[in-house]
Structures are given as C-alpha cells and as structure tokens.
Coordinates of C-alpha atoms and ligand atoms in Angstrom, one line a residue:
Chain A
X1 CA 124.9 108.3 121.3
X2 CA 123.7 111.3 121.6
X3 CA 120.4 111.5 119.7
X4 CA 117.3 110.8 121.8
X5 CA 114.7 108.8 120.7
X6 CA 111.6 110.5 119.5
X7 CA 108.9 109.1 121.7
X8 CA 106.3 109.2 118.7
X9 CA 108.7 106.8 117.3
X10 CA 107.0 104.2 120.1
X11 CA 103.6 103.8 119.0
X12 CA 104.9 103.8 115.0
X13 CA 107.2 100.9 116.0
X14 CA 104.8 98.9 117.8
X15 CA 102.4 99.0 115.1
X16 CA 105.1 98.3 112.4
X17 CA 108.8 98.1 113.0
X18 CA 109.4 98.5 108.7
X19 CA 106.9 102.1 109.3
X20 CA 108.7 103.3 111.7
X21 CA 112.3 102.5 109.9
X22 CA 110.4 104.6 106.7
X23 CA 109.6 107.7 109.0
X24 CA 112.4 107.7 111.5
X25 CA 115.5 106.2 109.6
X26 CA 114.8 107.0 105.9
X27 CA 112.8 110.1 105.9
X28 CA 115.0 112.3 108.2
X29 CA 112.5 112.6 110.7
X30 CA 115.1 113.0 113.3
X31 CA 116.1 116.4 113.2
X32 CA 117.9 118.8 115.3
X33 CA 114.7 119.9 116.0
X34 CA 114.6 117.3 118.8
X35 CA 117.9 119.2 120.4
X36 CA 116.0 121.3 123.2
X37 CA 117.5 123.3 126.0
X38 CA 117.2 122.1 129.0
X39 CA 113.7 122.2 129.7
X40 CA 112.8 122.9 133.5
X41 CA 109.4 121.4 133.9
X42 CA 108.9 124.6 137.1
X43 CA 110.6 127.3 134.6
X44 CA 107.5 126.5 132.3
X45 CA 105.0 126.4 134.5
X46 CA 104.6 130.1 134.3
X47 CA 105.7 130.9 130.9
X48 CA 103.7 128.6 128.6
X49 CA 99.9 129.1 128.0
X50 CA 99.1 127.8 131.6
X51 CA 95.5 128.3 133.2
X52 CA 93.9 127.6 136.4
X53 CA 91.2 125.2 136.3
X54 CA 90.1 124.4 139.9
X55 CA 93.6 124.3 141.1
X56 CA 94.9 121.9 138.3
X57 CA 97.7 123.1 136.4
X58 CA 98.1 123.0 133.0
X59 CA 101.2 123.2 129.9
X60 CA 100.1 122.7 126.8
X61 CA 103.0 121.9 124.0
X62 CA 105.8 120.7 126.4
X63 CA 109.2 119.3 125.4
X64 CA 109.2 116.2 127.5
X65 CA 112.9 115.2 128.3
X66 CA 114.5 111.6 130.0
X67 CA 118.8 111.5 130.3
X68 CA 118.1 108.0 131.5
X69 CA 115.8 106.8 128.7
X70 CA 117.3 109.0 126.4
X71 CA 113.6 110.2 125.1
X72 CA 112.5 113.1 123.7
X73 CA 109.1 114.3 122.8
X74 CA 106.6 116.8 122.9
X75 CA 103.3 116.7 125.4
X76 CA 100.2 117.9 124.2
X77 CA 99.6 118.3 127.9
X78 CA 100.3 118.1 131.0
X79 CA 98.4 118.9 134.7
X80 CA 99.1 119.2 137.8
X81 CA 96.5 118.6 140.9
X82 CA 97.2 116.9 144.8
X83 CA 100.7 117.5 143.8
X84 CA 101.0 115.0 141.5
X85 CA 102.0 115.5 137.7
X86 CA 100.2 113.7 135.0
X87 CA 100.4 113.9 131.0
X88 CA 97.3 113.7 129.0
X89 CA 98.0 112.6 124.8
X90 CA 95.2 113.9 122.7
X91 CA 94.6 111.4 120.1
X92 CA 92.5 112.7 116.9
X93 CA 90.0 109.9 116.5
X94 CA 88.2 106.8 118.6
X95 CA 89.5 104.5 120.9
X96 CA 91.3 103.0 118.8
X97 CA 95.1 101.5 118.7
X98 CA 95.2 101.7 122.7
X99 CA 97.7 99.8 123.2
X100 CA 100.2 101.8 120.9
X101 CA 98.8 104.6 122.6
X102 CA 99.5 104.1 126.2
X103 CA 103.1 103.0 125.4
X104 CA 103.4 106.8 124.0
X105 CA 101.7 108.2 127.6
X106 CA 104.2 105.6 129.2
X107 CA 107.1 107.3 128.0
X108 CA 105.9 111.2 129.1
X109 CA 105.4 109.7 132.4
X110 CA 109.0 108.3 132.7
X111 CA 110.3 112.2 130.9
X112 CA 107.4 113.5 133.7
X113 CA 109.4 111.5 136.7
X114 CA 112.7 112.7 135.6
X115 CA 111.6 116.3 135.0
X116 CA 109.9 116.2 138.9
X117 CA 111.4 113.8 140.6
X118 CA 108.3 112.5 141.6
X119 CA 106.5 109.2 140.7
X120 CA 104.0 109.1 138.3
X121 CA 101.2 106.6 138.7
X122 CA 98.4 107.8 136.2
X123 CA 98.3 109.2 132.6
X124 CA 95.2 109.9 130.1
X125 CA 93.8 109.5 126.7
X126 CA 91.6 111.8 125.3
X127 CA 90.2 111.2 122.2
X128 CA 89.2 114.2 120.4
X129 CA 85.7 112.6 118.5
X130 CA 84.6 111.0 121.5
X131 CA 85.6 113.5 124.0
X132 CA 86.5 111.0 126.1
X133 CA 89.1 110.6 128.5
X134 CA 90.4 107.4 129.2
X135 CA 93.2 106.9 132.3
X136 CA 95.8 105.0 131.4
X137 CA 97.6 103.1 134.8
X138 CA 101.5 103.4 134.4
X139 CA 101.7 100.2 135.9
X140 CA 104.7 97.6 136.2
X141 CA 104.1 95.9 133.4
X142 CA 103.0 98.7 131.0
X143 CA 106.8 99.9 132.1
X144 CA 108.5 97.0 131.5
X145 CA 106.9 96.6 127.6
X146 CA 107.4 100.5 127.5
X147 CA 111.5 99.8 128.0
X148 CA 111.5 97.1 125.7
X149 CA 110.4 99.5 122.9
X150 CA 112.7 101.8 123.7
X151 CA 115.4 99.6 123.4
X152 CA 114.5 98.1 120.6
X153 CA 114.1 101.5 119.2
X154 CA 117.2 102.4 120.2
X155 CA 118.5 99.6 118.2
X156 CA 116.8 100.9 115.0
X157 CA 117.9 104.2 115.0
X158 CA 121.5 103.4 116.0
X159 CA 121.8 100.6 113.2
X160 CA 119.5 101.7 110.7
X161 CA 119.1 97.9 110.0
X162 CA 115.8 97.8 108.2
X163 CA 113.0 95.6 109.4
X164 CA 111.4 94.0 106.7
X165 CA 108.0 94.9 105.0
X166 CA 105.5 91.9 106.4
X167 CA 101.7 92.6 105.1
X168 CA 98.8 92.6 107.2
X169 CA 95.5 93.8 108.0
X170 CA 97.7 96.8 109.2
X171 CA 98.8 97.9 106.2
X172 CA 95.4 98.7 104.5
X173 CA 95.5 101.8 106.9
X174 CA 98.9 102.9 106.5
X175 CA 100.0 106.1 104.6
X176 CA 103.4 104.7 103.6
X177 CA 101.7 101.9 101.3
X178 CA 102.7 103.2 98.2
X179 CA 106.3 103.7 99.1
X180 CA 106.9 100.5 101.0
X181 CA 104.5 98.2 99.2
X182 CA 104.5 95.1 101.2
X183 CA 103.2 93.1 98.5
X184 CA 106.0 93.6 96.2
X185 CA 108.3 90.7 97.0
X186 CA 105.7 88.1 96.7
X187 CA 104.4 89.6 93.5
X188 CA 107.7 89.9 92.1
X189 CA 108.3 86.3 92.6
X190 CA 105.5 85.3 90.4
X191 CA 105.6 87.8 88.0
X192 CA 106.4 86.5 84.6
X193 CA 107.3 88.9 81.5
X194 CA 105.2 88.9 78.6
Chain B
X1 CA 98.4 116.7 89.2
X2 CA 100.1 117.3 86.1
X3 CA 103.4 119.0 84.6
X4 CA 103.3 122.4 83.7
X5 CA 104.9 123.0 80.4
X6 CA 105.2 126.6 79.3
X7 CA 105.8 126.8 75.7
X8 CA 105.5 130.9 75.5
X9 CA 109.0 132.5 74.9
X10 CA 109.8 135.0 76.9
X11 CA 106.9 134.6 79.6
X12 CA 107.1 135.5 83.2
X13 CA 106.4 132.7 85.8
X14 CA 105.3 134.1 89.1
X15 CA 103.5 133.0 92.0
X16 CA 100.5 134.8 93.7
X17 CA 99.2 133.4 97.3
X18 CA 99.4 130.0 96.7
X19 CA 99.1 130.0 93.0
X20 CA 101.2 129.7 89.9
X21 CA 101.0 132.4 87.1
X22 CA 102.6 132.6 83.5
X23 CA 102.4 135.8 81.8
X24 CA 103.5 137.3 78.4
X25 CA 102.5 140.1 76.5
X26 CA 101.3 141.7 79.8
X27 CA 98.3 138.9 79.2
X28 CA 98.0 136.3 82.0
X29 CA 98.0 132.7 79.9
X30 CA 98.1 130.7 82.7
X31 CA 96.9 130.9 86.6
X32 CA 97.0 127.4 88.5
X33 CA 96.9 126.3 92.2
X34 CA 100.3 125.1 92.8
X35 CA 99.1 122.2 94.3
X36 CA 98.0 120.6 90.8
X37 CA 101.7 120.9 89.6
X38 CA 104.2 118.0 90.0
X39 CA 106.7 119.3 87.4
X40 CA 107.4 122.4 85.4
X41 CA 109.3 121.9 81.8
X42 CA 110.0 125.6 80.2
X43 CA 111.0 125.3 76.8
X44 CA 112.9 128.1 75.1
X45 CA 113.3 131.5 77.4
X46 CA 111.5 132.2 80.5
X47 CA 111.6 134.6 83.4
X48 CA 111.4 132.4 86.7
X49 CA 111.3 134.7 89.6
X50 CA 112.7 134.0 92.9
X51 CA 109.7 133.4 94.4
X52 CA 109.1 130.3 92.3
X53 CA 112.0 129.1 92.3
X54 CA 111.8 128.9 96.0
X55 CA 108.4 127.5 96.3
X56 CA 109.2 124.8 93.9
X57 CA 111.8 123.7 96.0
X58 CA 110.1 123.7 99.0
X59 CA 107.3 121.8 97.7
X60 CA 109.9 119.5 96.0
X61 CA 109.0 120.1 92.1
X62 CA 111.4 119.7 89.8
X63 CA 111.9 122.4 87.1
X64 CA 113.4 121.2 83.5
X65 CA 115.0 123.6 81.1
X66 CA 114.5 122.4 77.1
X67 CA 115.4 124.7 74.3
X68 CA 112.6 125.6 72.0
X69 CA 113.6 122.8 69.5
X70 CA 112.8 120.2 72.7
X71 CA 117.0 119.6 73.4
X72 CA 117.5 118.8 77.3
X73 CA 119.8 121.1 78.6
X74 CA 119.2 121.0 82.7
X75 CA 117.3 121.2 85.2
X76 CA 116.4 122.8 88.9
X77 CA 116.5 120.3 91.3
X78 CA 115.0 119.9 94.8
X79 CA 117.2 118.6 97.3
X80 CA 117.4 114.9 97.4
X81 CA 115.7 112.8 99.9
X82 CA 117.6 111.7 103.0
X83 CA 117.3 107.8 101.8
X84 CA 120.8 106.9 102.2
X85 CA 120.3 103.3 102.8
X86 CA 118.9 103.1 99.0
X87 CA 122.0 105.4 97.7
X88 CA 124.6 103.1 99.8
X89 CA 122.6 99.9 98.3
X90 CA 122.8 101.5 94.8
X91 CA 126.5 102.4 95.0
X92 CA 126.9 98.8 96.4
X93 CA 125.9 97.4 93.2
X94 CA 128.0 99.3 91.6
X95 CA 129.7 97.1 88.4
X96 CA 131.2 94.3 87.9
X97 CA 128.6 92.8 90.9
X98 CA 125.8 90.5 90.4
X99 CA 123.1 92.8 90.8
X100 CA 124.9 95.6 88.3
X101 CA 124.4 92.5 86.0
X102 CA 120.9 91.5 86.6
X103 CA 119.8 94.9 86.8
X104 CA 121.4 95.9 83.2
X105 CA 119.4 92.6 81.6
X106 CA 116.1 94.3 83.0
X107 CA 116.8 97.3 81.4
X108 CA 117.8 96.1 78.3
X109 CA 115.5 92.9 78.0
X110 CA 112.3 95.3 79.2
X111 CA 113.1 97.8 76.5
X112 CA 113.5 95.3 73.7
X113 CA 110.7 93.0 74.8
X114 CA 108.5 96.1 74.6
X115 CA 110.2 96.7 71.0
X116 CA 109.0 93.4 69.9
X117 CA 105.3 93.7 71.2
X118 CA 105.2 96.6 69.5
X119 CA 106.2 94.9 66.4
X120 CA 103.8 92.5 66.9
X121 CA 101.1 94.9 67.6
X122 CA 102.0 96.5 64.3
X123 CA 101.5 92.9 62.5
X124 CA 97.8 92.7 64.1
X125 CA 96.8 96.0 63.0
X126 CA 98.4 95.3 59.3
X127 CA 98.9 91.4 58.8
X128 CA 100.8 92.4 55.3
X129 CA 103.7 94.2 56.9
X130 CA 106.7 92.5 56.3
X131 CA 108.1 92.8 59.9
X132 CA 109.0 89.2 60.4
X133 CA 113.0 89.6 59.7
X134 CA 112.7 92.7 62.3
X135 CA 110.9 90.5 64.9
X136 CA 113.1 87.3 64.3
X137 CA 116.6 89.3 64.9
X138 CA 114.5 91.2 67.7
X139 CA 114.0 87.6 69.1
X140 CA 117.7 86.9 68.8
X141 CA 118.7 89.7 70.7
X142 CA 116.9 88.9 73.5
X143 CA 117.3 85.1 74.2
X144 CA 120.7 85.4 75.2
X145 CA 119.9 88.3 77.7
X146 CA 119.9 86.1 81.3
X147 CA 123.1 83.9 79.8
X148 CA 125.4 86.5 78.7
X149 CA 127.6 88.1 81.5
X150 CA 129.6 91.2 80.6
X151 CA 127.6 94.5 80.4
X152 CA 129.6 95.2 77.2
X153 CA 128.0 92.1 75.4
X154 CA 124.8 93.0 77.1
X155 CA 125.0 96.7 75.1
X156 CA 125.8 94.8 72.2
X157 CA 122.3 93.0 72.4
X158 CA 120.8 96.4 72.8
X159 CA 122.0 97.9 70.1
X160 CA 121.6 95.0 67.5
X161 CA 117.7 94.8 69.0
X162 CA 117.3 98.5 68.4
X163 CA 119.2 98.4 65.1
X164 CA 116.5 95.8 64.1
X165 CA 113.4 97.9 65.5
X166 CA 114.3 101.1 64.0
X167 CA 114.8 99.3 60.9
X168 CA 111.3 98.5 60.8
X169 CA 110.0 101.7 62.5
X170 CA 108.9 103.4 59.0
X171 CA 106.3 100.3 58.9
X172 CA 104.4 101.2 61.6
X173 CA 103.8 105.0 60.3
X174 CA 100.9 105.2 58.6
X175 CA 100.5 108.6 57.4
X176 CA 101.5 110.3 54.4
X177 CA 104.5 112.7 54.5
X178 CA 106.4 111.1 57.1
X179 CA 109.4 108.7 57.1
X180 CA 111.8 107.5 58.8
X181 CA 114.8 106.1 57.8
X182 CA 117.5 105.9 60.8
X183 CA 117.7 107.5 64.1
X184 CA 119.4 110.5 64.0
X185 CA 119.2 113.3 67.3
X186 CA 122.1 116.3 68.0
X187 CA 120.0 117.8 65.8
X188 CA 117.4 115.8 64.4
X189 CA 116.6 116.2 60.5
X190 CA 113.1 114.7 59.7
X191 CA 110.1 115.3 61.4
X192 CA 110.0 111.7 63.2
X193 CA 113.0 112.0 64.6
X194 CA 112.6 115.2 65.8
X195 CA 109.6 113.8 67.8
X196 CA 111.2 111.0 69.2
X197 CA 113.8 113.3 70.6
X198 CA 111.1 115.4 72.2
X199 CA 109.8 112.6 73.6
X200 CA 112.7 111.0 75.1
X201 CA 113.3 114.6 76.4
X202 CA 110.3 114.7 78.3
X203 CA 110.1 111.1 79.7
X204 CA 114.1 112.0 81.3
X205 CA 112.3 114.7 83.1
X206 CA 109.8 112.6 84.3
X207 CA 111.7 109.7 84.8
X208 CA 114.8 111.4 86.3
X209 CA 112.0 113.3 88.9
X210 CA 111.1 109.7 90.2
X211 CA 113.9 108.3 90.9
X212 CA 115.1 111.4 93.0
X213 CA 112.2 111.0 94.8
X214 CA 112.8 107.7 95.7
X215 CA 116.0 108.7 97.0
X216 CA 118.7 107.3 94.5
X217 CA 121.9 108.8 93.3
X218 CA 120.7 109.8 89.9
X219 CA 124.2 110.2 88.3
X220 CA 125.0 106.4 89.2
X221 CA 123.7 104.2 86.8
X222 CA 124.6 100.3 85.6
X223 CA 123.7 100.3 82.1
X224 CA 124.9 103.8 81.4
X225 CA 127.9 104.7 82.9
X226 CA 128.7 107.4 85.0
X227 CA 129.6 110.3 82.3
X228 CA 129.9 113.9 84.1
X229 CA 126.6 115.7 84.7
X230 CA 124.9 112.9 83.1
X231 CA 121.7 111.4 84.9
X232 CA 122.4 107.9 84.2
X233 CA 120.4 105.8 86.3
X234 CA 117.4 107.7 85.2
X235 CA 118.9 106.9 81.5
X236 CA 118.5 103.0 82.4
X237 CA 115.2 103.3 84.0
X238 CA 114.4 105.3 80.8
X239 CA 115.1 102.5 78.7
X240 CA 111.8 100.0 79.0
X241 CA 109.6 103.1 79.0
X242 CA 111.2 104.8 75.4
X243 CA 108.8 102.3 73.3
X244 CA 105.5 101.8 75.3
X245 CA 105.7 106.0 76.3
X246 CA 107.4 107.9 73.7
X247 CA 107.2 105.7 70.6
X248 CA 103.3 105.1 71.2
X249 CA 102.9 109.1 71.7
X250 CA 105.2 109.6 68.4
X251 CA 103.1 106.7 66.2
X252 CA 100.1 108.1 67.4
X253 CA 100.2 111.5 66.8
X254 CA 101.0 110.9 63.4
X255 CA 99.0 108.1 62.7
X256 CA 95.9 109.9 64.1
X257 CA 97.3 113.0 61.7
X258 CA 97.2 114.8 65.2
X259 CA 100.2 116.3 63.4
X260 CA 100.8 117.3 59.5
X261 CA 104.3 117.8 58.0
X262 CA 102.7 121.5 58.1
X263 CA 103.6 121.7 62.0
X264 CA 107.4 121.0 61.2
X265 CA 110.0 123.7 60.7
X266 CA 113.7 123.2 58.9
X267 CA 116.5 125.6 59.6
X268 CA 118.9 126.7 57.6
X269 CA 121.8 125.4 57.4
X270 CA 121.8 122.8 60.4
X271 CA 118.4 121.5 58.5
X272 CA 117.3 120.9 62.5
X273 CA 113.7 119.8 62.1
X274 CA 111.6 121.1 65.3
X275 CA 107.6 121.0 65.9
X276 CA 105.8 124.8 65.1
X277 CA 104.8 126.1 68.5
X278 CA 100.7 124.8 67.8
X279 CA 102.2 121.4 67.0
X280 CA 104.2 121.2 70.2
X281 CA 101.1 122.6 71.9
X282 CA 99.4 119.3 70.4
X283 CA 102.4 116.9 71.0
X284 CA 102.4 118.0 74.6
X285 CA 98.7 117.2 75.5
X286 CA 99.0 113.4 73.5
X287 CA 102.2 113.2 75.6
X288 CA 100.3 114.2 79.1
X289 CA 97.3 112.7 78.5
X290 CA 99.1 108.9 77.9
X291 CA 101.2 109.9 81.2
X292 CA 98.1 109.7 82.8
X293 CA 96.1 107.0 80.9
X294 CA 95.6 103.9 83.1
X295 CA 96.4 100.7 82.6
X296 CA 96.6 97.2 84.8
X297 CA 100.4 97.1 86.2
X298 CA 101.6 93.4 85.3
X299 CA 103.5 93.2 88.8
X300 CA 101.2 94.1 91.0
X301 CA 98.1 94.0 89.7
X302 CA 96.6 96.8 90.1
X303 CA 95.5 99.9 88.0
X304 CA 98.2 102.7 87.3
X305 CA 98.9 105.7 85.1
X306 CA 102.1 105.4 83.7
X307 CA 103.2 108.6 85.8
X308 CA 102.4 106.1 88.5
X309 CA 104.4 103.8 86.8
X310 CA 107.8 105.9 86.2
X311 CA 107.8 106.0 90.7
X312 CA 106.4 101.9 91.2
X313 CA 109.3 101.4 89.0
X314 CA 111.7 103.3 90.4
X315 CA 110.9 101.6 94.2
X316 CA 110.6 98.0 92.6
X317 CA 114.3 99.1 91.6
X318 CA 115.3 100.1 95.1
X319 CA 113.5 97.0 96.8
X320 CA 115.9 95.3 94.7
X321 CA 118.7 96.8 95.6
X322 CA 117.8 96.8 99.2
X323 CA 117.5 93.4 99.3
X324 CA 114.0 92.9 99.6
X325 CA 112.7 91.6 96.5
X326 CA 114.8 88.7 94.4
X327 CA 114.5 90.4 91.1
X328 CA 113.9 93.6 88.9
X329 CA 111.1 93.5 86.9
X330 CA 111.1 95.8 84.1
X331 CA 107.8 96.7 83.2
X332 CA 106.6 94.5 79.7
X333 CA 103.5 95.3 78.5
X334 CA 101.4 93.5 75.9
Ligands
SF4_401 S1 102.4 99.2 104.5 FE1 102.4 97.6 106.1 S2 104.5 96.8 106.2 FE2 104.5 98.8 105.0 S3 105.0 100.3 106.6 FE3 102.8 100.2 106.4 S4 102.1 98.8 108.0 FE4 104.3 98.4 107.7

C-alpha cells in the first residue's frame, strides 16, 4: 500500500475507532495532500522559519515522514539541542486526553529517528492555556502501544471495515455526534410508530 | 440558517466579501452573510454570476432552479460527499433484496400513517366531518404493509391510501373559495393544487440537499425507480414528509386565509393556476417558518426542526443500510 497513515489518525482512533473511521475513511480526509517530497529533516533546517534560541534549533510546520511505519504527519515543532532531536505537539487546551496525546508525539519520534538516524528518547506537550510543557518519555512501552495503533490503523484504512458506533461518556464531547448518533440503534429498537 | 428564495424575475445574485447580494432594478433587495444560507431556490429568471456559483459550491449549497409557476426544473449541485461505504450499501440494497423491501414499507407506511393522523386530527378539530369511510380504507391500506412482499403490491397500497386521503382532502379546507376535487399537477388547475405542487417542489429541494449530504446516490431509489435524471431516493424519503410538511403548510395557509383566491392567477389557455408574486412571498415564509418550527423527534427523543429532520432521517436511512440499526423508521407523527 502505498498511502501512509496520517498520524493524527492515532489519537482519533484511540479515543474512538467508529470517529476515526468517520474522519479518515468516510470523509476523505486522506488526500494527496499527505504525498510530500522527500523531506530531508538537514535540507529544512535552514529553509523553514528556524531561530536560534540558546543553541536550540527550531522547525515549525514540518512534514514528519517513517518508510518503515508508513506515517505521515505534520510537526508543529521540532528542536534541536546536545545533538539530540525532539518534537514538541502544541495541544490547544488543558492537560487533558494525555494518553491520546503522547501516542501522537510517539509517532514524530519514530518519523524524527528515521529522518536522523538517531534515537529519540524524549518528546513534549505543550498546552497552549496552561502554557505548560509537559515531557513525554518515548519509552518501551509507550512504543510498543504506539505500534499497535498503527497497525490497527493500518487495518482501518486498508479495509474500510467500519467499527461500530458504541456510546460513552466520550461522545458528549465529540463533533461528529449528529452524524454518527450513537444512540440510534438502541432507540430504533424501541421506537414504536404512532 | 435558512434558504434563500429569490422570487424577483430578472435579479442579479452576486456576492460581495463574504456576503450574498440580490439586486433588480439597480435597487439592492437583498444583502446577507453567506454563512446564514444553507440553500438557494430561484424561481423564474435570474442572473447568477460566476462568483456565486463558485462560492456556493465551495461551501457546499445547493442551488434549485423552479419556474415562476413553482415547476422543478434542476438544480446546481455541490459535489457529493466521498461516503462511498453508504452509496455501495445503498446500491447493495438495490431490488428485489430484503432491505429494498423493508425500506419501501417505511416509505409508504410513514406517508400513509401520517395521512391518517391527519385525518384524525381533522375529526378532532370538526367531530361532524364525515371522514370515517376515508380513515377506514386509509386503515386498509396500511395493515397489510409488513405482510405483503412485492414492491408492485406495495405501490398498490399507496395509491389506494392516497386515493382515499385526497378523497377526503376538500374536508379539511376550511375557507371559502377553495376546493379541491382530485390531484391534478403538469400543470395544476385550481388553486389547491397549485399549492401542493409548490410545496412538494420545495420539500425535493430540501429533501434531495440532505440526502446528498449524507452521501447517498440520489438517483437510486427503492420505492421509485431509477427513471433518467430523476432523484429518486430523495422521491422516497419525500414520501412521509408530503403530509406533516407540505399538506400542513397548504391547509394552513388557507385555513388561516394567509391566502385569498385573490393571490391566484389562471392562464389562458393551459388554465395553469400559479400563486401572484405577494402570495408566493406569503407561502414561502409559512413554508420556512414550519421548516424550522420544533418539535420532539419520536426516535430519538429529542427536539428538532423539521429541516433537522429531512438530515436525521436521511442518516437513520443510511444506519440502516449500513447495517447498524435493525430497521427504518419513517418518521410518524401524532
Ligand atoms: S459520537 Fe461517540 S461513537 Fe460516535 S464517533 Fe463520536 S465518540 Fe465515537
């Protein structure tokens, strides 16, 4: 296959494999916009909006790339400093789905190790409200779950077989309620016509 | 949100910044953020200019042409959604298949349920109506729905239900100078007629807009079959909205003497009865005002405006057909 999987389809799958069939199989989501060039991580370095910040590097708005993982994404940034690369995801509100999250900064270390060749250990969180940054350890474990997705992922996208629509508390804050209503079969069952 | 309908012949739709403009008569009648609009139904001649025409498809609005007399004749259309798991589900169905089956008695036994609560409502209001024949060979039609098996015999439950509410239609208007005697359309000749055409008219537009937003294959339908250029599964979802929509606008507007027999015109010749432009002006706000009156959505419980209603519809349909839910339920309502 030749279509990489988004890596903001991680975080939507882990918080609800039927929302991220809605956005990524239904919705066209997928689009060629996720065919990039090549992207050389020490081409960049000097082209897009970098700045020197007491010898830390900086790329904002990076296409993040992994042949092995076949992901895709873009990086809200990433830094440089002691040699070592590291992405940072900006997140708009609170701590708040962190799990999810760090799956997401995960996956732009595994594009990060491919791009440089080097390990990567350590990612961020910043969340915009709280300013805070919060490191995220790309540890063995947070890997292994981080694969999983993926391949389960992979799965979706290459079958298109829909997960079903299961309510919970989750769905109260989901923007795709009023197309997937997760209610519907149930109340369908005990609807009777006047 | 709310359609746009520009009644003006010969006006100029155009779009400044982010905002839709109708001019005529070098006089600007109309200047609204496009972001209010969800459809646009021109009736008669218009000007559109490119520029609208492109940011109405970009922002996915659908654009109907009537003539002036209210006659569908087509429409611009955004491009459909990518949902192809809902179009392969629909075309799965496709007849002679259990679901084609089921899905046809929703149609037909929403619709005709709906024409027998209107009945009854009509017996509340006036007890000395003689509408029980109607309501009794309404009742027959629909009892065999869920045990008869062949579409055809299914259509021949509609139209024998129909036959029996139109029968009885001329009861429920209450105002002097109207009547109606049979449906008649292509072109209609009395002044009831000629709303109900308008009406159903309007509801394809909106109904036909929903289920292209849902993603279906408009131009495969179960009840109505597929004809050339003809939107037929926004026909069958049409069908259990005609009565508690269109009929309801028609009954009212004359029952409340929104309209006199003074906002009807007869041509010559073809004796095609159409609304005077102030009446359709007064027909079209009744119309959008019940599209957005609310009311408690007997599936799911919650409140809805029946614009609401033509999409919840339209993806209760496609859970069905996707396999998610075990039935279609047409909407019925009291
Ligand atoms: S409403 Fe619930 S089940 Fe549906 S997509 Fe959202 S989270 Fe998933």
């Amino acid at each position: 296959m030749d279509d990489y999987i988004p890596i903001a389809a991680l975080n939507q799958y882990a918080y609800c494999p039927h929302r991220c069939w809605r956005m990524f199989c239904l919705g066209g989501f997928i689009d060629n916009q996720y065919t990039i060039e090549g992207t050389s991580l020490h081409d960049r370095v000097h082209t897009v909006g970098e700045n020197q910040r007491e010898e830390i590097w900086q790329i904002r708005a990076i296409w993040l790339k992994s042949d092995q993982y076949h992901l895709i994404g873009k990086a809200d940034l990433i830094e440089s400093g002691n040699g070592r690369w590291y992405p940072v995801e900006y997140k708009r509100g609170h701590v708040g789905e962190f799990e999810n999250d760090a799956l997401q900064v995960c996956a732009q270390a595994l594009c990060l190790e491919a791009m440089t060749g080097k390990p990567v250990t350590l990612g961020y969180l910043y969340y915009a409200q709280s300013h805070q940054r919060q490191p995220v350890e790309i540890s063995t474990e947070l890997r292994q779950k981080t694969i999983a997705i993926i391949e389960k992922v992979r799965h979706l996208l290459e079958t298109g077989d829909m997960p079903p629509a299961i309510y919970s508390s989750r769905c109260q804050g989901c923007s795709l309620y009023e197309q997937c209503l997760p209610k519907a079969a149930d109340k369908v069952k005990r609807y009777r016509e006047a | 949100m709310g359609t746009l309908y520009i009644t003006q012949d010969d006006s100029y739709l155009g779009k400044t910044d982010e905002r839709l403009t109708v001019r005529a008569n070098k006089q600007t009648l109309l200047d609204v953020p496009l972001i209010k609009v969800d459809g646009v139904v021109v009736f008669g001649r218009s000007t559109v200019s490119p520029a609208v025409v492109i940011e109405l498809l970009e922002r996915n609005i659908a654009l109907s042409f009537l003539t002036h007399t209210g006659r569908y004749l087509g429409r611009l259309e955004p491009e459909l959604t990518k949902n192809i798991f809902v179009r392969a589900a629909q075309w799965k169905a496709i007849a002679p298949s259990e679901p084609a089956l089921h899905l046809v008695r929703g149609f037909i036994r929403g619709k005709l349920k709906n024409y027998r609560n209107a009945l009854l409502r009509g017996l509340r209001e006036f007890p000395e109506l003689s509408l029980q024949p109607a309501l009794t060979r309404l009742e027959q039609a629909i009892a065999p729905i869920d045990t008869t098996h062949t579409i055809d015999s299914l259509r021949g439950l509609e139209g024998s239900g129909s036959a029996a509410y139109f029968g009885s239609f001329d009861a429920l208007i209450r105002a002097e100078g109207f009547q109606f005697t049979h449906r008649n359309r292509r072109p209609p000749t009395d002044p009831v007629n000629a709303l109900l055409s308008l009406g159903y008219a309007l509801l394809r537009h909106d109904v036909q807009s929903a289920v292209n937003l849902v993603g279906f294959d408009p131009y495969l339908g179960y009840l109505h079959t597929q004809r050339y250029g003809r939107p037929s599964l926004a026909l069958d979802l049409m069908e259990e909205f005609r009565p508690i929509v269109v009929d309801a606008v028609v009954l009212s507007a004359i029952n409340r003497r929104v309209l006199s027999p003074e906002n009807f015109e007869t041509e010559p010749l073809s004796h095609a009865v159409s609304l005077t432009l102030e009446g359709l002006r007064s027909f079209l706000r009744l119309y959008e005002q019940k599209k957005q009156s609310k009311f408690k959505h007997p599936v799911l419980q919650t409140q809805c405006t029946y614009q609401e209603a033509f999409e919840i519809q339209a993806r209760l349909l496609a859970k069905y057909l996707m396999g998610e839910t075990e039935k279609y339920p047409p909407l019925v309502l009291k």
